[in-house]
Short mmCIF file of C-alpha atoms and ligand atoms in Angstrom, two decimals:
data_model
loop_
_atom_site.label_atom_id
_atom_site.label_comp_id
_atom_site.label_asym_id
_atom_site.label_seq_id
_atom_site.Cartn_x
_atom_site.Cartn_y
_atom_site.Cartn_z
CA UNK A 1 -16.33 -14.57 19.95
CA UNK A 2 -13.35 -12.84 21.95
CA UNK A 3 -10.55 -11.02 20.18
CA UNK A 4 -7.30 -12.73 21.42
CA UNK A 5 -5.30 -9.55 21.67
CA UNK A 6 -3.18 -8.20 24.63
CA UNK A 7 -4.73 -4.71 24.87
CA UNK A 8 -2.19 -2.59 26.75
CA UNK A 9 -2.96 1.18 26.18
CA UNK A 10 0.51 1.54 24.80
CA UNK A 11 0.22 -1.25 22.30
CA UNK A 12 -3.16 -0.07 21.30
CA UNK A 13 -2.10 3.58 21.21
CA UNK A 14 -5.33 4.83 22.49
CA UNK A 15 -5.35 8.63 22.19
CA UNK A 16 -3.48 8.79 19.06
CA UNK A 17 -6.37 7.73 17.25
CA UNK A 18 -9.60 7.62 19.27
CA UNK A 19 -12.23 5.02 19.71
CA UNK A 20 -14.56 7.62 18.02
CA UNK A 21 -12.49 7.72 14.84
CA UNK A 22 -12.70 3.91 14.68
CA UNK A 23 -16.28 3.55 15.35
CA UNK A 24 -17.03 5.82 12.38
CA UNK A 25 -15.02 3.35 10.15
CA UNK A 26 -17.10 0.60 11.55
CA UNK A 27 -20.27 2.50 10.87
CA UNK A 28 -19.17 3.09 7.27
CA UNK A 29 -18.36 -0.62 6.58
CA UNK A 30 -21.75 -1.50 7.99
CA UNK A 31 -23.66 1.01 5.88
CA UNK A 32 -22.29 -0.10 2.72
CA UNK A 33 -21.62 3.07 0.92
CA UNK A 34 -19.13 0.87 -1.02
CA UNK A 35 -20.51 -0.36 -4.29
CA UNK A 36 -19.91 -3.85 -3.15
CA UNK A 37 -22.34 -3.54 -0.24
CA UNK A 38 -22.38 -3.38 3.48
CA UNK A 39 -20.52 -5.79 5.95
CA UNK A 40 -23.19 -7.54 7.98
CA UNK A 41 -21.13 -10.08 10.12
CA UNK A 42 -20.94 -8.53 13.58
CA UNK A 43 -17.72 -10.81 14.54
CA UNK A 44 -16.04 -9.35 11.57
CA UNK A 45 -16.95 -5.69 12.37
CA UNK A 46 -15.95 -6.44 15.94
CA UNK A 47 -12.45 -7.56 14.94
CA UNK A 48 -11.93 -4.60 12.79
CA UNK A 49 -12.91 -2.33 15.80
CA UNK A 50 -10.55 -4.31 18.17
CA UNK A 51 -7.49 -4.69 15.88
CA UNK A 52 -5.26 -1.53 15.89
CA UNK A 53 -4.87 -0.87 12.18
CA UNK A 54 -2.55 2.32 12.88
CA UNK A 55 -0.04 -0.18 14.21
CA UNK A 56 0.22 -1.82 10.81
CA UNK A 57 1.89 1.07 8.96
CA UNK A 58 4.35 3.68 9.22
CA UNK A 59 3.69 6.24 11.98
CA UNK A 60 3.64 9.01 9.54
CA UNK A 61 0.43 7.46 7.95
CA UNK A 62 -1.17 6.50 11.31
CA UNK A 63 -3.49 9.66 11.39
CA UNK A 64 -5.15 7.92 8.16
CA UNK A 65 -5.38 4.46 9.59
CA UNK A 66 -9.07 4.58 10.12
CA UNK A 67 -9.97 5.89 6.54
CA UNK A 68 -11.53 3.27 4.33
CA UNK A 69 -8.42 3.13 1.99
CA UNK A 70 -5.47 1.21 1.07
CA UNK A 71 -2.18 2.78 2.19
CA UNK A 72 1.46 2.19 1.15
CA UNK A 73 3.70 0.00 3.33
CA UNK A 74 6.78 0.18 1.19
CA UNK A 75 8.39 -1.97 -1.39
CA UNK A 76 5.47 -0.91 -3.79
CA UNK A 77 3.02 -2.77 -1.57
CA UNK A 78 -0.20 -1.84 0.39
CA UNK A 79 -2.01 -2.47 3.35
CA UNK A 80 -5.52 -3.47 2.02
CA UNK A 81 -8.47 -1.24 2.29
CA UNK A 82 -10.65 -2.00 5.50
CA UNK A 83 -13.89 -2.95 3.47
CA UNK A 84 -11.89 -5.42 1.40
CA UNK A 85 -10.29 -7.12 4.32
CA UNK A 86 -13.84 -7.04 5.83
CA UNK A 87 -15.46 -8.57 2.81
CA UNK A 88 -12.90 -11.19 2.24
CA UNK A 89 -13.12 -12.46 5.88
CA UNK A 90 -16.94 -12.31 5.84
CA UNK A 91 -16.87 -14.52 2.86
CA UNK A 92 -15.14 -17.26 4.90
CA UNK A 93 -17.86 -17.29 7.47
CA UNK A 94 -20.77 -17.30 4.96
CA UNK A 95 -23.79 -19.84 5.17
CA UNK A 96 -22.82 -20.98 8.60
CA UNK A 97 -19.30 -21.92 7.66
CA UNK A 98 -16.96 -22.33 10.84
CA UNK A 99 -13.49 -22.26 9.49
CA UNK A 100 -10.65 -23.17 11.98
CA UNK A 101 -7.51 -23.22 9.95
CA UNK A 102 -6.64 -20.65 7.49
CA UNK A 103 -3.99 -19.67 4.96
CA UNK A 104 -3.30 -16.21 3.76
CA UNK A 105 -0.90 -15.66 0.89
CA UNK A 106 0.49 -12.11 0.92
CA UNK A 107 1.22 -11.18 4.59
CA UNK A 108 2.10 -7.58 3.77
CA UNK A 109 1.68 -5.53 6.87
CA UNK A 110 0.22 -8.43 8.74
CA UNK A 111 -3.34 -6.55 9.20
CA UNK A 112 -5.44 -9.27 7.41
CA UNK A 113 -3.64 -12.05 9.30
CA UNK A 114 -4.29 -10.23 12.76
CA UNK A 115 -7.79 -9.84 11.79
CA UNK A 116 -8.13 -13.46 11.20
CA UNK A 117 -6.33 -14.34 14.48
CA UNK A 118 -8.44 -11.90 16.45
CA UNK A 119 -11.41 -14.02 15.11
CA UNK A 120 -9.89 -17.10 16.89
CA UNK A 121 -8.65 -18.69 13.66
CA UNK A 122 -5.38 -20.60 13.49
CA UNK A 123 -3.50 -18.46 10.92
CA UNK A 124 -0.63 -19.67 8.46
CA UNK A 125 0.55 -16.62 6.33
CA UNK A 126 3.17 -16.55 3.45
CA UNK A 127 4.92 -13.55 2.20
CA UNK A 128 7.73 -13.31 -0.59
CA UNK A 129 9.39 -9.98 0.70
CA UNK A 130 11.51 -10.87 3.65
CA UNK A 131 11.59 -7.24 5.14
CA UNK A 132 7.61 -6.93 5.21
CA UNK A 133 7.51 -10.18 6.87
CA UNK A 134 10.02 -9.28 9.72
CA UNK A 135 7.94 -6.22 10.45
CA UNK A 136 4.75 -8.06 10.30
CA UNK A 137 6.09 -10.71 12.72
CA UNK A 138 6.99 -7.87 15.31
CA UNK A 139 3.42 -6.57 14.97
CA UNK A 140 2.06 -10.08 15.75
CA UNK A 141 4.32 -10.61 18.87
CA UNK A 142 3.58 -6.94 20.19
CA UNK A 143 -0.10 -7.56 20.05
CA UNK A 144 0.21 -11.30 21.46
CA UNK A 145 -1.16 -13.03 18.24
CA UNK A 146 -0.11 -16.55 17.49
CA UNK A 147 0.37 -16.42 13.80
CA UNK A 148 2.53 -18.85 11.88
CA UNK A 149 4.39 -17.29 8.97
CA UNK A 150 6.90 -18.29 6.53
CA UNK A 151 9.25 -16.46 3.99
CA UNK A 152 8.24 -18.07 0.55
CA UNK A 153 6.60 -17.81 -2.78
CA UNK A 154 2.93 -18.05 -1.66
CA UNK A 155 1.97 -19.39 -5.03
CA UNK A 156 2.90 -22.92 -3.77
CA UNK A 157 0.71 -22.54 -0.51
CA UNK A 158 1.84 -24.37 2.65
CA UNK A 159 1.62 -28.09 1.37
CA UNK A 160 3.05 -29.41 4.68
CA UNK A 161 0.28 -27.94 6.80
CA UNK A 162 -2.79 -28.45 4.32
CA UNK A 163 -5.49 -28.75 4.02
CA UNK A 164 -6.92 -25.33 5.04
CA UNK A 165 -10.73 -24.52 5.93
CA UNK A 166 -10.14 -21.29 4.23
CA UNK A 167 -7.73 -19.63 2.09
CA UNK A 168 -7.17 -15.87 1.46
CA UNK A 169 -5.12 -14.73 -1.34
CA UNK A 170 -4.30 -10.88 -0.96
CA UNK A 171 -2.53 -10.17 -4.21
CA UNK A 172 -4.09 -10.67 -7.81
CA UNK A 173 -3.11 -13.42 -10.16
CA UNK A 174 -4.47 -13.75 -13.86
CA UNK A 175 -6.29 -16.95 -12.83
CA UNK A 176 -7.09 -19.04 -9.69
CA UNK A 177 -3.85 -20.89 -8.57
CA UNK A 178 -4.15 -24.42 -8.94
CA UNK A 179 -1.84 -25.33 -6.11
CA UNK A 180 -3.67 -23.25 -3.70
CA UNK A 181 -7.32 -24.74 -4.58
CA UNK A 182 -5.77 -28.19 -4.12
CA UNK A 183 -4.98 -27.27 -0.41
CA UNK A 184 -8.40 -26.31 0.30
CA UNK A 185 -10.45 -28.89 2.65
CA UNK A 186 -13.69 -30.19 1.51
CA UNK A 187 -16.22 -27.77 2.87
CA UNK A 188 -13.78 -25.08 2.43
CA UNK A 189 -13.69 -21.30 0.99
CA UNK A 190 -11.09 -19.78 -0.87
CA UNK A 191 -11.14 -16.08 -1.73
CA UNK A 192 -8.74 -14.27 -4.34
CA UNK A 193 -8.56 -11.37 -6.61
CA UNK A 194 -8.26 -12.68 -10.18
CA UNK A 195 -7.53 -10.53 -13.32
CA UNK A 196 -4.89 -7.91 -14.46
CA UNK A 197 -4.82 -4.27 -13.62
CA UNK A 198 -8.00 -2.47 -13.19
CA UNK A 199 -10.18 -5.53 -14.48
CA UNK A 200 -9.84 -7.63 -11.25
CA UNK A 201 -12.78 -9.35 -9.47
CA UNK A 202 -12.93 -10.95 -6.06
CA UNK A 203 -13.63 -14.58 -6.63
CA UNK A 204 -14.99 -16.93 -3.94
CA UNK A 205 -14.31 -20.55 -4.65
CA UNK A 206 -16.10 -23.23 -2.52
CA UNK A 207 -15.46 -26.88 -2.26
CA UNK A 208 -18.27 -29.11 -1.17
CA UNK A 209 -17.95 -32.19 1.12
CA UNK A 210 -17.53 -34.23 -2.04
CA UNK A 211 -14.67 -32.07 -3.43
CA UNK A 212 -16.61 -30.40 -6.03
CA UNK A 213 -16.17 -26.75 -6.49
CA UNK A 214 -18.26 -23.74 -7.37
CA UNK A 215 -17.48 -20.12 -7.85
CA UNK A 216 -19.09 -16.89 -7.45
CA UNK A 217 -17.89 -13.21 -8.10
CA UNK A 218 -18.06 -10.85 -5.10
CA UNK A 219 -17.36 -7.68 -6.97
CA UNK A 220 -14.35 -5.34 -8.47
CA UNK A 221 -11.26 -4.87 -6.49
CA UNK A 222 -7.70 -3.46 -6.95
CA UNK A 223 -4.96 -5.46 -5.60
CA UNK A 224 -1.18 -5.36 -6.11
CA UNK A 225 -0.11 -8.25 -8.33
CA UNK A 226 0.78 -11.92 -7.16
CA UNK A 227 4.61 -12.10 -8.07
CA UNK A 228 6.88 -15.13 -8.51
CA UNK A 229 9.84 -15.95 -6.48
CA UNK A 230 11.27 -14.34 -2.98
CA UNK A 231 13.17 -11.20 -2.14
CA UNK A 232 14.90 -10.52 1.10
N1 SAH B 301 -2.87 -8.90 3.43
C1 SAH B 301 -1.77 -7.67 3.44
C2 SAH B 301 -2.08 -7.13 2.04
C3 SAH B 301 -0.63 -6.97 1.40
S1 SAH B 301 -0.44 -6.46 -0.27
C4 SAH B 301 -2.19 -6.78 4.43
O1 SAH B 301 -3.22 -6.91 5.17
O2 SAH B 301 -1.54 -5.75 4.56
C5 SAH B 301 -0.12 -8.03 -0.88
C6 SAH B 301 1.19 -8.73 -0.58
O3 SAH B 301 1.23 -10.07 -1.18
C7 SAH B 301 2.51 -8.02 -0.49
O4 SAH B 301 3.06 -7.86 0.49
C8 SAH B 301 3.33 -8.71 -1.64
O5 SAH B 301 4.60 -8.77 -1.42
C9 SAH B 301 2.79 -10.04 -1.17
N2 SAH B 301 2.99 -11.13 -2.22
C10 SAH B 301 2.85 -10.89 -3.66
N3 SAH B 301 3.12 -11.92 -4.43
C11 SAH B 301 3.31 -13.08 -3.41
C12 SAH B 301 3.49 -14.36 -3.59
N4 SAH B 301 3.76 -15.21 -4.61
N5 SAH B 301 3.80 -15.07 -2.37
C13 SAH B 301 3.55 -14.40 -1.16
N6 SAH B 301 3.45 -13.25 -0.91
C14 SAH B 301 3.12 -12.46 -2.26
#
């Protein structure tokens, strides 16, 4: 699968964060020193290798961009840890699934959305904080990524564009959100952190061809909360 990115040197910022530093992150993700295990899907690892994570944060933090850690992006929010992004993305492709259209709830920095777009998915992303969304949109434009986005409370999903083959929720709610599960296509996969505070689990919900759902737990995670309403 080819990454759909415009890779001009100035956009990628080669030099500031060397390919060697990025390759080390890929090796760490693959090796699985994380308690949740290693990342096996080469397409996902390749997308992480290709998308310049340092462009999804303030310049002051860019030297830390290829550490396997969440980092602040303002408004009390974070860009997710690379392992978590990889794990959620990999879960969408498990068991031979070939999703085409994906909804992300919680655009944040735009990084997870960019990874999904680099994998060739048609991406729809929703963010409740206007300023974060405007910055993410600029990044999508700079990288030549075609991502559809809207400023809204993502707990209602994107009904006009449903159903989705995959749904990724990147903020934690006390329980799976019914409106989102309803917008998942038969054969689709939804991944979402569920639980409060430090007691969150990454849940994967699958809908079979007849619409019956099954769930499994991909491990412990820490996400910011899924909040109601929108702010500018
Ligand atoms: N996927 C992001 C992770 C950002 S953190 C990334 O790769 O950077 C989670 C994001 O979810 C925050 O930006 C937060 O504002 C947003 N969020 C929280 N509740 C939301 C809601 N109800 N609707 C849309 N976005 C929400």
